[in-house]
Short mmCIF file of C-alpha atoms in Angstrom, two decimals:
data_model
loop_
_atom_site.label_atom_id
_atom_site.label_comp_id
_atom_site.label_asym_id
_atom_site.label_seq_id
_atom_site.Cartn_x
_atom_site.Cartn_y
_atom_site.Cartn_z
CA MET D 637 0.00 0.00 0.00
CA GLY D 638 1.41 3.36 -1.03
CA PRO D 639 1.10 6.59 0.94
CA PHE D 640 -1.86 7.70 -1.20
CA ALA D 641 -3.83 4.60 -0.15
CA ASN D 642 -3.78 5.94 3.40
CA PRO D 643 -7.37 5.99 4.81
CA GLU D 644 -6.85 9.36 6.51
CA PHE D 645 -5.51 10.87 3.29
CA LEU D 646 -8.50 9.55 1.31
CA ARG D 647 -10.95 10.85 3.93
CA LEU D 648 -9.45 14.34 3.94
CA TRP D 649 -9.09 14.48 0.18
CA ARG D 650 -12.71 13.44 -0.44
CA SER D 651 -14.12 15.75 2.24
CA LYS D 652 -12.14 18.82 1.17
CA LEU D 653 -12.24 18.37 -2.61
CA ARG D 654 -15.84 17.68 -3.45
CA PRO D 655 -16.80 18.54 -7.05
CA ARG D 656 -18.46 21.82 -6.07
CA GLN D 657 -15.43 22.84 -3.99
CA MET D 658 -13.04 21.97 -6.79
CA ILE D 659 -15.03 24.06 -9.26
CA LEU D 660 -15.09 27.01 -6.86
CA LEU D 661 -11.37 26.87 -5.97
CA GLY D 662 -10.28 26.15 -9.54
CA GLY D 663 -12.49 28.91 -10.91
CA ILE D 664 -11.21 31.52 -8.47
CA THR D 665 -7.59 30.57 -9.12
CA ALA D 666 -8.04 30.58 -12.89
CA LEU D 667 -9.91 33.89 -12.78
CA VAL D 668 -7.21 35.61 -10.72
CA LEU D 669 -4.29 34.29 -12.78
CA GLY D 670 -6.09 34.96 -16.06
CA MET D 671 -6.90 38.53 -14.99
CA ILE D 672 -3.26 39.12 -14.06
CA LEU D 673 -2.15 38.05 -17.54
CA GLY D 674 -4.85 40.11 -19.26
CA ILE D 675 -4.21 43.27 -17.23
CA TRP D 676 -0.49 42.90 -17.73
CA TYR D 677 -0.96 42.60 -21.50
CA TRP D 678 -3.28 45.62 -21.56
CA ILE D 679 -0.81 47.77 -19.60
CA GLU D 680 2.06 46.78 -21.90
CA ILE D 681 0.01 47.64 -25.02
CA ALA D 682 -1.18 50.92 -23.52
CA ASN D 683 2.39 51.97 -22.73
CA ASN D 684 3.70 50.88 -26.15
CA SER D 685 6.25 48.70 -24.38
CA TYR D 686 4.90 45.28 -25.25
CA SER D 687 7.49 42.52 -25.34
CA ARG D 688 6.10 39.00 -25.31
CA SER D 689 9.31 37.46 -24.01
CA LYS D 690 9.66 39.96 -21.17
CA MET D 691 5.99 39.79 -20.23
CA MET D 692 5.75 35.98 -20.25
CA THR D 693 8.98 35.60 -18.30
CA GLY D 694 7.73 37.98 -15.64
CA TYR D 695 4.33 36.31 -15.64
CA PHE D 696 5.91 32.92 -15.00
CA PHE D 697 7.67 34.11 -11.86
CA VAL D 698 4.52 35.89 -10.67
CA VAL D 699 2.50 32.68 -10.99
CA VAL D 700 5.20 30.65 -9.23
CA GLY D 701 5.34 33.26 -6.47
CA LEU D 702 1.58 33.05 -6.00
CA GLN D 703 1.77 29.26 -5.93
CA MET D 704 4.47 29.54 -3.29
CA ALA D 705 2.29 31.90 -1.22
CA ILE D 706 -0.74 29.59 -1.47
CA VAL D 707 1.24 26.54 -0.39
CA SER D 708 3.13 28.39 2.36
CA PHE D 709 0.26 30.30 3.98
CA TYR D 710 -3.03 28.67 3.05
CA GLY D 711 -1.57 25.16 3.11
CA LEU D 712 0.12 25.79 6.46
CA ILE D 713 -3.10 27.11 8.01
CA GLN D 714 -5.06 24.12 6.72
CA SER D 715 -2.59 21.58 8.06
CA ALA D 716 -2.30 23.47 11.35
CA GLN D 717 -6.00 22.82 11.96
CA SER D 718 -5.92 19.11 11.17
CA VAL D 719 -5.44 17.79 14.71
CA SER D 720 -6.80 20.66 16.82
CA GLN D 721 -10.14 20.63 15.00
CA GLU D 722 -10.49 16.91 15.67
CA LYS D 723 -9.88 17.58 19.35
CA GLU D 724 -12.51 20.32 19.43
CA ARG D 725 -15.02 18.05 17.68
CA PHE D 726 -14.21 15.20 20.12
CA THR D 727 -13.32 12.88 17.24
CA PHE D 728 -9.59 12.73 17.82
CA GLU D 729 -9.75 9.83 20.28
CA PHE D 730 -11.68 7.77 17.72
CA GLN D 731 -8.93 8.41 15.18
CA ARG D 732 -6.30 7.27 17.64
CA LEU D 733 -8.19 4.00 18.11
CA VAL D 734 -7.96 3.17 14.41
CA ALA D 735 -5.51 0.38 13.74
CA MET D 736 -3.37 2.41 11.30
CA GLY D 737 -1.25 3.83 14.16
CA PRO D 738 0.10 7.36 14.70
CA SER D 739 2.75 7.12 11.96
CA ARG D 740 0.26 6.48 9.14
CA LEU D 741 -2.27 8.85 10.72
CA VAL D 742 0.22 11.74 10.66
CA LEU D 743 1.30 10.86 7.11
CA GLY D 744 -2.32 10.91 5.96
CA LYS D 745 -2.87 14.33 7.53
CA ILE D 746 0.32 15.72 5.97
CA LEU D 747 -0.77 14.62 2.50
CA GLY D 748 -4.48 15.33 2.84
CA ALA D 749 -4.98 18.31 5.17
CA PRO D 750 -3.71 21.00 2.72
CA SER D 751 -5.42 19.38 -0.28
CA GLU D 752 -7.26 22.60 -1.16
CA ALA D 753 -3.97 24.52 -1.30
CA PHE D 754 -2.37 21.73 -3.34
CA PHE D 755 -5.29 21.77 -5.79
CA MET D 756 -5.06 25.56 -6.24
CA ALA D 757 -1.30 25.25 -6.82
CA ALA D 758 -2.00 22.52 -9.41
CA VAL D 759 -4.38 24.84 -11.26
CA GLY D 760 -1.66 27.49 -11.13
CA ALA D 761 0.75 24.99 -12.71
CA PHE D 762 -1.33 25.15 -15.91
CA PHE D 763 -0.93 28.93 -16.11
CA ALA D 764 2.78 28.65 -15.26
CA PHE D 765 3.09 26.35 -18.30
CA LEU D 766 1.84 29.04 -20.71
CA PRO D 767 5.27 30.80 -20.88
CA VAL D 768 6.77 27.39 -21.63
CA LEU D 769 4.38 26.91 -24.56
CA SER D 770 5.30 30.36 -25.86
CA GLY D 771 8.97 29.40 -25.77
CA ASP D 772 9.98 32.12 -23.30
CA ILE D 773 10.68 29.83 -20.32
CA PRO D 774 12.79 26.66 -20.57
CA PHE D 775 10.93 23.47 -19.82
CA GLY D 776 13.64 22.51 -17.32
CA LEU D 777 12.97 25.61 -15.23
CA TYR D 778 9.26 24.77 -15.17
CA VAL D 779 9.88 21.19 -14.02
CA TRP D 780 12.33 22.20 -11.31
CA SER D 781 10.01 24.97 -10.11
CA MET D 782 7.14 22.52 -9.70
CA LEU D 783 9.42 20.09 -7.84
CA VAL D 784 10.59 22.91 -5.57
CA LEU D 785 6.95 23.77 -4.80
CA ALA D 786 6.09 20.11 -4.13
CA ALA D 787 8.96 19.74 -1.65
CA LEU D 788 7.98 23.01 0.01
CA GLY D 789 4.37 21.87 0.30
CA LEU D 790 5.30 18.63 2.07
CA ALA D 791 7.66 20.40 4.52
CA VAL D 792 5.12 23.13 5.26
CA SER D 793 2.32 20.61 5.74
CA ALA D 794 4.46 18.58 8.16
CA MET D 795 5.18 21.79 10.06
CA GLY D 796 1.48 22.62 10.29
CA VAL D 797 0.48 19.15 11.51
CA CYS D 798 3.24 19.39 14.10
CA PHE D 799 1.89 22.75 15.32
CA SER D 800 -1.60 21.32 15.48
CA SER D 801 -0.42 18.38 17.59
CA LEU D 802 1.20 20.70 20.14
CA VAL D 803 -1.86 22.79 21.05
CA GLU D 804 -5.44 22.10 22.03
CA LYS D 805 -7.24 24.98 20.32
CA THR D 806 -7.50 25.68 16.61
CA GLN D 807 -7.11 29.39 17.29
CA ARG D 808 -3.67 28.87 18.78
CA ALA D 809 -2.60 26.57 15.95
CA THR D 810 -3.73 29.16 13.40
CA GLY D 811 -1.80 31.83 15.27
CA LEU D 812 1.35 29.75 15.08
CA ALA D 813 0.76 29.08 11.40
CA THR D 814 0.44 32.82 10.81
CA ALA D 815 3.42 33.95 12.86
CA VAL D 816 5.98 31.35 11.80
CA PRO D 817 6.00 32.20 8.04
CA MET D 818 6.60 35.84 8.98
CA LEU D 819 9.57 34.86 11.14
CA ILE D 820 10.90 32.62 8.37
CA PHE D 821 10.57 35.48 5.88
CA PHE D 822 12.56 37.86 8.08
CA ALA D 823 15.17 35.17 8.75
CA HIS D 824 15.48 34.60 5.00
CA PHE D 825 15.83 38.35 4.43
CA ILE D 826 18.62 38.56 7.02
CA LEU D 827 20.44 35.57 5.55
CA VAL D 828 20.28 36.90 2.00
CA ALA D 829 20.88 40.59 2.71
CA GLY D 830 23.29 40.16 5.62
CA ARG D 831 26.84 38.96 5.86
CA PHE D 832 26.07 35.45 4.56
CA GLY D 833 25.64 36.49 0.96
CA SER D 834 22.99 35.16 -1.39
CA VAL D 835 23.96 31.50 -1.87
CA ASN D 836 25.13 29.21 0.92
CA VAL D 837 23.91 26.16 2.77
CA TRP D 838 21.43 28.23 4.82
CA THR D 839 19.85 30.20 2.00
CA ALA D 840 19.62 26.95 0.02
CA ALA D 841 16.58 26.16 2.18
CA SER D 842 14.67 29.04 0.56
CA PRO D 843 12.47 28.14 -2.42
CA TYR D 844 12.83 31.69 -3.74
CA VAL D 845 16.62 31.42 -3.84
CA ALA D 846 16.43 27.96 -5.46
CA ILE D 847 14.08 29.03 -8.28
CA ASN D 848 15.76 32.38 -8.87
CA HIS D 849 19.30 31.06 -9.18
CA PHE D 850 18.28 28.04 -11.19
CA GLY D 851 16.51 30.35 -13.63
CA GLU D 852 19.61 32.53 -13.88
CA ALA D 853 21.70 29.44 -14.62
CA LEU D 854 19.40 28.42 -17.47
CA VAL D 855 19.58 31.89 -18.98
CA ASP D 856 23.35 32.24 -18.48
CA PRO D 857 25.15 28.86 -18.71
CA THR D 858 28.27 30.37 -17.11
CA ILE D 859 26.42 30.64 -13.79
CA SER D 860 26.68 27.52 -11.64
CA PRO D 861 24.04 27.61 -8.87
CA GLY D 862 25.77 25.97 -5.96
CA PHE D 863 27.54 26.59 -2.67
CA ARG D 864 30.75 25.49 -1.05
CA PHE D 865 30.36 22.75 1.55
CA PHE D 866 33.32 20.85 3.05
CA GLY D 867 35.51 21.88 0.14
CA SER D 868 33.09 20.75 -2.57
CA THR D 869 30.53 22.57 -4.66
CA VAL D 870 27.05 21.26 -3.88
CA PRO D 871 24.26 21.98 -6.41
CA LEU D 872 21.79 24.47 -5.01
CA LEU D 873 18.77 22.30 -5.70
CA ALA D 874 20.41 19.32 -3.97
CA GLY D 875 20.86 21.48 -0.89
CA TYR D 876 17.29 22.72 -1.12
CA PHE D 877 15.76 19.23 -1.35
CA ALA D 878 18.00 18.03 1.51
CA TRP D 879 16.77 20.88 3.71
CA GLN D 880 13.11 20.24 2.90
CA ALA D 881 13.52 16.51 3.57
CA PHE D 882 15.20 17.24 6.90
CA LEU D 883 12.49 19.68 7.98
CA ALA D 884 9.68 17.37 6.89
CA ALA D 885 11.23 14.41 8.73
CA PHE D 886 11.81 16.50 11.88
CA PHE D 887 8.26 17.84 12.11
CA TYR D 888 6.84 14.45 11.14
CA GLY D 889 8.74 12.80 14.01
CA VAL D 890 7.54 15.38 16.54
CA ALA D 891 3.91 15.05 15.39
CA VAL D 892 4.01 11.24 15.58
CA ARG D 893 5.47 11.40 19.09
CA ARG D 894 2.80 13.85 20.28
CA LEU D 895 0.00 11.73 18.79
CA GLN D 896 1.36 8.69 20.60
CA ASP D 897 0.94 10.43 23.95
CA GLU D 898 0.65 14.14 24.75
CA GLU D 899 2.56 13.61 27.98
CA TYR D 900 5.73 12.66 26.13
CA SER D 901 8.49 15.17 25.55
CA PHE D 902 8.57 16.81 22.13
CA LEU D 903 11.64 14.82 21.11
CA SER D 904 13.04 11.49 22.18
CA PRO D 905 16.73 11.54 23.17
CA TRP D 906 17.76 9.82 19.96
CA GLN D 907 15.77 12.29 17.88
CA ALA D 908 17.50 15.13 19.72
CA ILE D 909 20.93 13.58 19.18
CA LEU D 910 20.29 13.10 15.46
CA THR D 911 18.98 16.67 15.11
CA PHE D 912 21.99 18.02 16.97
CA ALA D 913 24.42 15.98 14.89
CA ALA D 914 22.77 17.07 11.61
CA LEU D 915 23.02 20.76 12.52
CA GLN D 916 26.65 20.39 13.63
CA PHE D 917 27.40 18.79 10.28
CA VAL D 918 25.80 21.75 8.48
CA LEU D 919 27.61 24.31 10.67
CA LEU D 920 31.03 22.76 10.17
CA GLY D 921 30.47 22.16 6.47
CA ASP D 922 29.36 25.75 5.99
CA TYR D 923 32.40 27.05 7.86
CA ALA D 924 34.80 24.89 5.84
CA GLY D 925 33.21 25.99 2.57
CA ALA D 926 33.18 29.68 3.56
CA ARG D 927 36.80 29.61 4.63
CA GLN D 928 37.83 27.95 1.37
CA SER D 929 35.90 30.54 -0.63
CA ALA D 930 37.66 33.44 1.11
CA GLY D 931 40.23 35.27 -0.92
CA PRO D 932 43.97 35.49 -0.17
CA GLY D 933 44.55 37.06 3.23
CA GLU D 934 40.84 37.12 4.08
CA TYR D 935 39.50 35.60 7.28
CA TYR D 936 35.91 34.53 7.71
CA THR D 937 35.55 36.18 11.10
CA GLY D 938 31.82 35.81 11.58
CA GLN D 939 31.58 32.04 11.27
CA PRO D 940 32.98 31.00 14.69
CA LEU D 941 30.64 33.47 16.38
CA PHE D 942 27.71 32.08 14.35
CA PHE D 943 28.70 28.53 15.33
CA HIS D 944 28.62 29.40 19.03
CA GLY D 945 25.38 31.38 18.75
CA VAL D 946 23.50 28.59 16.98
CA ASN D 947 24.65 26.06 19.57
CA LEU D 948 23.64 28.34 22.44
CA ALA D 949 20.09 28.52 21.10
CA LEU D 950 20.08 24.84 20.11
CA LEU D 951 21.12 23.48 23.52
CA MET D 952 18.54 25.58 25.35
CA LEU D 953 15.78 24.60 22.91
CA LEU D 954 16.67 20.91 23.14
CA ALA D 955 16.49 21.15 26.94
CA PHE D 956 12.85 22.20 26.53
CA ALA D 957 12.17 19.61 23.82
CA LEU D 958 13.54 16.74 25.94
CA THR D 959 11.69 17.54 29.18
CA PRO D 960 8.70 15.22 29.82
CA SER D 961 5.48 16.34 31.45
CA GLY D 962 5.06 16.69 35.20
CA GLU D 963 2.64 13.77 35.26
CA LEU D 964 5.20 11.38 33.78
CA LEU D 965 7.88 12.66 36.15
CA ARG D 966 5.68 12.04 39.18
CA GLY D 967 4.83 8.60 37.89
CA ARG D 968 8.55 7.86 37.75
CA LEU D 969 8.97 9.12 41.31
CA HIS D 970 6.27 6.75 42.54
CA ARG D 971 8.31 3.83 41.14
CA ALA D 972 11.61 5.05 42.58
CA ARG D 973 13.19 3.82 45.80
CA ARG D 974 14.74 5.95 48.49
CA ASP D 975 18.16 7.49 47.77
CA GLU D 976 17.68 7.02 44.02
CA HIS D 977 17.36 10.74 43.28
CA TRP D 978 20.83 11.02 41.72
CA LYS D 979 20.22 7.90 39.66
CA LEU D 980 16.94 9.36 38.46
CA LEU D 981 18.56 12.72 37.68
CA PHE D 982 21.12 11.17 35.30
CA GLU D 983 18.95 8.31 34.12
CA TRP D 984 19.06 7.32 30.46
CA PRO D 985 15.58 7.03 28.94
CA ASN D 986 13.54 3.94 29.66
CA ARG D 987 10.48 2.48 27.99
CA PHE D 988 8.11 4.83 29.86
CA GLN D 989 9.64 7.98 28.29
CA ASP D 990 9.60 9.75 31.66
CA THR D 991 13.24 10.38 32.46
CA PRO D 992 14.64 13.91 32.84
CA ALA D 993 16.56 15.72 30.12
CA VAL D 994 19.69 16.38 32.20
CA PHE D 995 21.79 13.44 31.03
CA THR D 996 20.97 13.89 27.34
CA VAL D 997 21.69 17.62 27.47
CA LEU D 998 24.94 16.83 29.26
CA VAL D 999 25.93 14.49 26.41
CA LEU D 1000 24.99 17.10 23.80
CA GLY D 1001 26.91 19.79 25.69
CA ALA D 1002 29.98 17.58 25.78
CA GLY D 1003 29.67 17.02 22.03
CA TYR D 1004 29.43 20.75 21.43
CA ALA D 1005 32.44 21.42 23.67
CA PHE D 1006 34.55 18.91 21.75
CA LEU D 1007 33.63 20.44 18.38
CA ALA D 1008 34.07 24.02 19.64
CA LEU D 1009 37.52 23.35 21.03
CA ALA D 1010 38.53 21.50 17.86
CA LEU D 1011 37.33 24.46 15.77
CA SER D 1012 39.23 26.94 17.96
CA LEU D 1013 42.34 24.80 17.68
CA ALA D 1014 42.01 24.65 13.90
CA LEU D 1015 41.68 28.45 13.79
CA ASP D 1016 44.63 28.86 16.14
CA VAL D 1017 42.48 30.86 18.58
CA LEU D 1018 42.38 28.35 21.43
CA ASN D 1019 42.72 31.01 24.14
CA GLN D 1020 40.88 31.86 27.32
CA GLN D 1021 38.09 33.60 25.40
CA ALA D 1022 37.41 30.46 23.37
CA LEU D 1023 37.45 28.31 26.51
CA ALA D 1024 35.16 30.73 28.34
CA ILE D 1025 32.62 30.79 25.50
CA THR D 1026 32.61 26.98 25.33
CA VAL D 1027 32.09 26.64 29.09
CA MET D 1028 29.35 29.26 29.08
CA ILE D 1029 27.29 27.69 26.28
CA ALA D 1030 27.59 24.11 27.55
CA ALA D 1031 26.70 25.28 31.07
CA MET D 1032 23.67 27.25 29.85
CA GLY D 1033 22.16 24.15 28.25
CA LEU D 1034 22.63 22.11 31.43
CA ALA D 1035 21.33 24.95 33.61
CA VAL D 1036 18.12 25.20 31.55
CA ALA D 1037 17.60 21.43 31.78
CA GLY D 1038 18.09 21.57 35.57
CA MET D 1039 15.74 24.55 35.88
CA LEU D 1040 12.99 22.76 33.95
CA LEU D 1041 13.34 19.63 36.06
CA TYR D 1042 13.17 21.72 39.22
CA ILE D 1043 9.98 23.40 37.95
CA GLN D 1044 8.43 20.10 36.91
CA ALA D 1045 9.08 18.71 40.37
CA TYR D 1046 6.87 21.48 41.79
CA LEU D 1047 4.21 21.90 39.10
CA GLU D 1048 2.09 19.09 37.73
CA ARG D 1049 1.05 21.13 34.70
CA ALA D 1050 2.31 24.09 32.65
CA GLY D 1051 5.90 23.49 33.74
CA LEU D 1052 7.34 24.27 30.30
CA ARG D 1053 5.37 27.50 30.10
CA ALA D 1054 6.74 28.57 33.45
CA GLY D 1055 10.23 27.71 32.19
CA VAL D 1056 9.73 29.87 29.10
CA VAL D 1057 8.59 32.78 31.24
CA LEU D 1058 11.51 32.48 33.67
CA LEU D 1059 14.06 32.16 30.87
CA ALA D 1060 12.58 35.18 29.06
CA ILE D 1061 12.74 37.23 32.26
CA PHE D 1062 16.37 36.22 32.79
CA LEU D 1063 17.35 37.06 29.21
CA ILE D 1064 15.46 40.37 28.96
CA VAL D 1065 14.92 42.11 32.31
CA PRO D 1066 18.44 42.22 33.86
CA PRO D 1067 20.16 43.41 30.64
CA VAL D 1068 17.56 46.16 30.21
CA ILE D 1069 18.08 47.35 33.77
CA VAL D 1070 21.89 47.25 33.57
CA GLY D 1071 21.93 48.87 30.13
CA TYR D 1072 19.62 51.64 31.32
CA LEU D 1073 21.68 52.33 34.45
CA THR D 1074 25.12 52.16 32.84
CA TYR D 1075 24.31 53.45 29.32
CA SER D 1076 26.63 50.74 27.98
CA TRP D 1077 25.48 47.50 26.37
CA GLN D 1078 28.93 45.98 26.98
CA GLN D 1079 28.21 45.88 30.71
CA THR D 1080 25.37 43.44 30.09
CA ALA D 1081 27.99 40.83 29.18
CA TYR D 1082 28.22 40.14 32.93
CA ILE D 1083 24.64 38.89 33.15
CA ASN D 1084 23.41 37.92 29.67
CA PRO D 1085 24.65 35.05 27.47
CA ILE D 1086 23.78 36.78 24.19
CA SER D 1087 25.62 39.97 25.15
CA TYR D 1088 28.50 37.94 26.49
CA LEU D 1089 28.79 35.95 23.28
CA THR D 1090 28.71 39.13 21.20
CA VAL D 1091 31.34 40.94 23.27
CA VAL D 1092 33.73 38.10 24.10
CA GLY D 1093 33.19 36.44 20.72
CA THR D 1094 34.33 39.66 19.09
CA MET D 1095 37.36 39.59 21.36
CA GLU D 1096 38.13 36.03 20.29
CA VAL D 1097 37.86 36.81 16.60
CA HIS D 1098 39.46 40.24 16.36
CA GLY D 1099 42.15 39.97 18.97
CA GLU D 1100 43.90 42.61 21.05
CA HIS D 1101 42.01 45.65 19.77
CA PHE D 1102 38.82 44.52 21.46
CA ARG D 1103 40.55 43.11 24.52
CA ARG D 1104 41.54 46.63 25.48
CA SER D 1105 38.00 47.99 24.96
CA PRO D 1106 36.75 49.66 28.17
CA GLY D 1107 33.82 48.20 30.10
CA ILE D 1108 34.08 44.63 28.79
CA GLY D 1109 34.94 43.22 32.21
CA ALA D 1110 36.45 39.90 33.20
CA THR D 1111 36.29 37.15 30.60
CA TRP D 1112 35.29 34.48 33.08
CA THR D 1113 32.60 36.33 35.07
CA PHE D 1114 29.49 35.12 33.29
CA PRO D 1115 30.86 31.65 32.37
CA LEU D 1116 31.46 31.02 36.07
CA VAL D 1117 27.93 32.22 36.86
CA ALA D 1118 26.54 29.87 34.20
CA LEU D 1119 28.70 27.02 35.48
CA ALA D 1120 27.45 27.62 39.03
CA ALA D 1121 23.86 27.55 37.74
CA ALA D 1122 24.61 24.34 35.81
CA LEU D 1123 25.77 22.71 39.05
CA LEU D 1124 23.26 24.29 41.43
CA LEU D 1125 19.98 23.89 39.53
CA PRO D 1126 20.32 20.13 38.84
CA ALA D 1127 21.44 19.66 42.46
CA LEU D 1128 18.37 21.53 43.73
CA ALA D 1129 16.21 19.45 41.41
CA ALA D 1130 17.79 16.27 42.80
CA MET D 1131 17.06 17.42 46.36
CA ARG D 1132 13.47 18.13 45.43
CA LEU D 1133 13.20 14.68 43.84
CA ARG D 1134 14.61 13.12 46.99
CA TYR D 1135 12.03 14.95 49.11
CA LEU D 1136 9.18 13.72 46.92
CA ILE D 1137 10.50 10.16 46.84
CA ASP D 1138 10.79 10.15 50.65
CA LEU D 1139 7.30 11.62 50.94
CA TYR D 1140 5.81 8.94 48.71
CA ALA D 1141 7.71 6.25 50.64
CA LEU D 1142 6.35 7.55 53.97
CA GLU D 1143 2.82 7.55 52.57
CA LEU D 1144 3.20 3.95 51.43
CA GLU D 1145 4.66 2.97 54.79
CA LYS D 1146 1.76 4.65 56.56
CA GLU D 1147 -0.79 2.84 54.41
CA ARG D 1148 0.99 -0.45 55.06
CA LYS D 1149 0.91 0.06 58.84
CA LEU D 1150 -2.77 0.98 58.78
CA ALA D 1151 -3.49 -2.18 56.82
CA GLU D 1152 -1.55 -4.26 59.36
CA GLU D 1153 -3.25 -2.64 62.38
CA LYS D 1154 -6.76 -3.13 61.01
CA PRO D 1155 -8.35 -6.11 62.86
CA ALA D 1156 -9.09 -9.16 60.80
CA PRO D 1157 -12.80 -9.88 60.20
CA ALA D 1158 -14.35 -12.48 62.48
CA ALA D 1159 -14.80 -15.96 61.14
CA ARG D 1160 -18.30 -16.69 59.85
CA THR D 1161 -19.26 -19.73 61.95
CA PRO D 1162 -22.81 -21.01 62.64
CA GLN D 1163 -22.47 -19.92 66.28
CA ALA D 1164 -21.44 -16.36 65.27
CA ALA D 1165 -24.36 -16.17 62.84
CA ARG D 1166 -26.89 -17.24 65.51
CA ALA D 1167 -25.38 -14.72 67.96
CA ALA D 1168 -25.70 -11.93 65.42
CA LEU D 1169 -29.35 -12.75 64.86
#
């Protein structure tokens, strides 16, 4: 059975694309795209500037851009409602009882939930083919553009289903589906317009960059759309499809895990390790390619700082993604024996998926530290600034994992939300106060990891000039604070776990004693029965 024989896919496809709905959606799409072509032609004739080749080429990219918008926004909103609407209609539990399992259920929703958006994009494919028929657009560009849109649609749909599996209300899922494309757009703008240039491993994830550069290569054969990665030139489209496959697989895995049980963490430890390893591979490959592409005497100064910054965010996010719910944690405490709090703190995951995230984050932090020190050694900048940055970032990940465990030990619900609020307060409020009082953002390097990474990372890259900058402060101040938090917060969490384990043990002991002290019922003999009567 192929993926399109999935019962959930067939149900969604038939319910969303009834003949009347197909006529309505197809008619609206055809009317809009036809009007664009007609108005464009009329404007060109009116201005005496008509050029069929120029007009049809521009029209092709307009149609592809509209297809991209339909798949990205409308398709994402549709898929983001696929699970939350079932919960609101009280039909989700029936779907979970179907024998297909969560893996096939999620796959069916990914393929079927945005079927209306896919159908509108398919109608747009006919209009995008008109410039090919006129001979103004190469057939190869058309084929690759449609493949780029198909890959984008699958990745976006997987993202939407993942969002829908994380929340209970459709309104919240729709809000996520609206906000995330805007964030992705701004991130894409920064990557393209900023110091990274227009083509690299990161911008290869953008469908706009893929279509634009591939079109330029077809027009000008001297252009080779690709990027440097580990010393080799990787075709741009290969990088694009690899990114879309990675994103689709990541969101698919999260959605399947959440449909299995909402009490599970967002990621299993092995999923987190694979995600971490994949991103380290991309970071190192991008750095190696960027350094090779640099001219004689040039030094790619921003890449080490980018490597550290991405890992700082990644370790803290993975600490959240690996933390199970408070209910699962308390269930694990009920099965624990006395004096097993340290064992529980550093426990590797078991079959109940209820172990803390501390050990996994510790392993990931150690992996980051090894790669960071190796990178600093290769750059010949293995100094105290490099060591301090490495200690700070690894400690921040462990501190966040310890903080979340400490919160979960107190709160049965909404522990992750409380962790987000506390982390946001720590990252925003103290730097604002210090910056306002001192009128110097460099002073916030004492209390904020982002400011510290910016200031000390600049010192590491640029050398003595920045080391003598006033107001930077001691290199090891904040790393030692982060290291203390990385030791203190898990220890406090362990003490809280010990208290709860002892409390549960005393309750069990009390129940056992009450059961032993309760007198045994009298034997039911004929004499006792006559006496009772």
